[in-house]
Amino acid sequence: MDVILNSLVGDGLRVWWECIAPYGRSIEIGKTDIMADLALPMPGFKKNVLFAAVDVLHLATSNPLLAAELIAQVVGLAN
């Protein structure tokens, strides 16, 4: 997969990490593994992938206008 929007945890997180394509992008929206300070297997980064985490709740509380705009854009893309 080229782009993954993920909220899986534990073994599920590791399974999708193995599915990401070379030069792929992974956007993590879950916080469970981050809060537990768990690691991703480093060999996944040999494929030149990007891993980014986004705290949606923090975004919504700290910048509600941006959050609303982003949600509207996502809904528009899904239609």
mmCIF file of C-alpha atoms in Angstrom:
data_model
loop_
_atom_site.group_PDB
_atom_site.id
_atom_site.type_symbol
_atom_site.label_atom_id
_atom_site.label_comp_id
_atom_site.label_asym_id
_atom_site.label_seq_id
_atom_site.Cartn_x
_atom_site.Cartn_y
_atom_site.Cartn_z
ATOM 1 C CA MET A 1 0.000 0.000 0.000
ATOM 2 C CA ASP A 2 1.253 3.471 -0.811
ATOM 3 C CA VAL A 3 -0.634 5.374 1.895
ATOM 4 C CA ILE A 4 -1.956 3.918 5.133
ATOM 5 C CA LEU A 5 -4.160 5.689 7.662
ATOM 6 C CA ASN A 6 -3.796 3.511 10.724
ATOM 7 C CA SER A 7 -5.304 3.172 14.181
ATOM 8 C CA LEU A 8 -4.434 -0.489 14.767
ATOM 9 C CA VAL A 9 -2.397 -1.489 17.810
ATOM 10 C CA GLY A 10 0.052 -4.212 18.791
ATOM 11 C CA ASP A 11 0.372 -7.044 16.295
ATOM 12 C CA GLY A 12 -2.106 -5.365 13.936
ATOM 13 C CA LEU A 13 0.181 -2.356 13.715
ATOM 14 C CA ARG A 14 3.152 -4.563 12.878
ATOM 15 C CA VAL A 15 1.209 -6.434 10.176
ATOM 16 C CA TRP A 16 0.251 -3.289 8.257
ATOM 17 C CA TRP A 17 3.797 -1.953 8.706
ATOM 18 C CA GLU A 18 4.992 -4.944 6.658
ATOM 19 C CA CYS A 19 2.423 -4.130 3.922
ATOM 20 C CA ILE A 20 3.577 -0.606 3.186
ATOM 21 C CA ALA A 21 5.090 -0.137 -0.275
ATOM 22 C CA PRO A 22 8.545 1.303 -0.890
ATOM 23 C CA TYR A 23 8.381 5.107 -0.572
ATOM 24 C CA GLY A 24 4.970 4.720 1.085
ATOM 25 C CA ARG A 25 3.441 6.980 3.695
ATOM 26 C CA SER A 26 1.983 5.865 7.008
ATOM 27 C CA ILE A 27 -0.171 8.179 9.096
ATOM 28 C CA GLU A 28 -0.787 6.923 12.639
ATOM 29 C CA ILE A 29 -3.931 8.252 14.324
ATOM 30 C CA GLY A 30 -3.975 5.842 17.263
ATOM 31 C CA LYS A 31 -2.116 6.613 20.462
ATOM 32 C CA THR A 32 -2.051 3.284 22.319
ATOM 33 C CA ASP A 33 1.353 2.079 21.124
ATOM 34 C CA ILE A 34 2.798 5.594 21.302
ATOM 35 C CA MET A 35 1.677 6.037 24.912
ATOM 36 C CA ALA A 36 3.042 2.565 25.753
ATOM 37 C CA ASP A 37 6.379 3.539 24.140
ATOM 38 C CA LEU A 38 6.368 0.503 21.835
ATOM 39 C CA ALA A 39 8.719 0.300 18.859
ATOM 40 C CA LEU A 40 8.248 -0.428 15.176
ATOM 41 C CA PRO A 41 10.553 -2.946 13.509
ATOM 42 C CA MET A 42 13.324 -0.851 11.955
ATOM 43 C CA PRO A 43 13.706 -2.906 8.736
ATOM 44 C CA GLY A 44 10.498 -1.275 7.462
ATOM 45 C CA PHE A 45 12.402 1.988 7.110
ATOM 46 C CA LYS A 46 14.802 0.370 4.607
ATOM 47 C CA LYS A 47 12.004 0.881 2.059
ATOM 48 C CA ASN A 48 12.296 4.680 2.431
ATOM 49 C CA VAL A 49 8.869 5.047 4.007
ATOM 50 C CA LEU A 50 7.525 7.940 6.043
ATOM 51 C CA PHE A 51 5.881 7.318 9.411
ATOM 52 C CA ALA A 52 3.965 10.223 10.932
ATOM 53 C CA ALA A 53 1.679 10.393 13.952
ATOM 54 C CA VAL A 54 -1.239 12.790 14.228
ATOM 55 C CA ASP A 55 -3.098 13.362 17.498
ATOM 56 C CA VAL A 56 -6.579 14.167 16.176
ATOM 57 C CA LEU A 57 -7.968 15.054 19.610
ATOM 58 C CA HIS A 58 -5.147 17.529 20.233
ATOM 59 C CA LEU A 59 -5.685 19.021 16.780
ATOM 60 C CA ALA A 60 -9.429 19.400 17.408
ATOM 61 C CA THR A 61 -8.956 21.081 20.781
ATOM 62 C CA SER A 62 -5.992 23.280 19.888
ATOM 63 C CA ASN A 63 -7.135 24.357 16.417
ATOM 64 C CA PRO A 64 -10.826 23.552 15.837
ATOM 65 C CA LEU A 65 -11.056 25.570 12.615
ATOM 66 C CA LEU A 66 -8.207 23.623 11.025
ATOM 67 C CA ALA A 67 -9.681 20.347 12.286
ATOM 68 C CA ALA A 68 -13.069 21.192 10.741
ATOM 69 C CA GLU A 69 -11.432 22.143 7.448
ATOM 70 C CA LEU A 70 -9.435 18.908 7.320
ATOM 71 C CA ILE A 71 -12.477 16.793 8.165
ATOM 72 C CA ALA A 72 -14.461 18.520 5.406
ATOM 73 C CA GLN A 73 -11.667 17.801 2.927
ATOM 74 C CA VAL A 74 -11.512 14.120 3.932
ATOM 75 C CA VAL A 75 -15.306 13.775 3.608
ATOM 76 C CA GLY A 76 -15.133 15.443 0.200
ATOM 77 C CA LEU A 77 -12.489 12.979 -0.954
ATOM 78 C CA ALA A 78 -14.563 10.048 0.260
ATOM 79 C CA ASN A 79 -17.583 11.094 -1.823
#
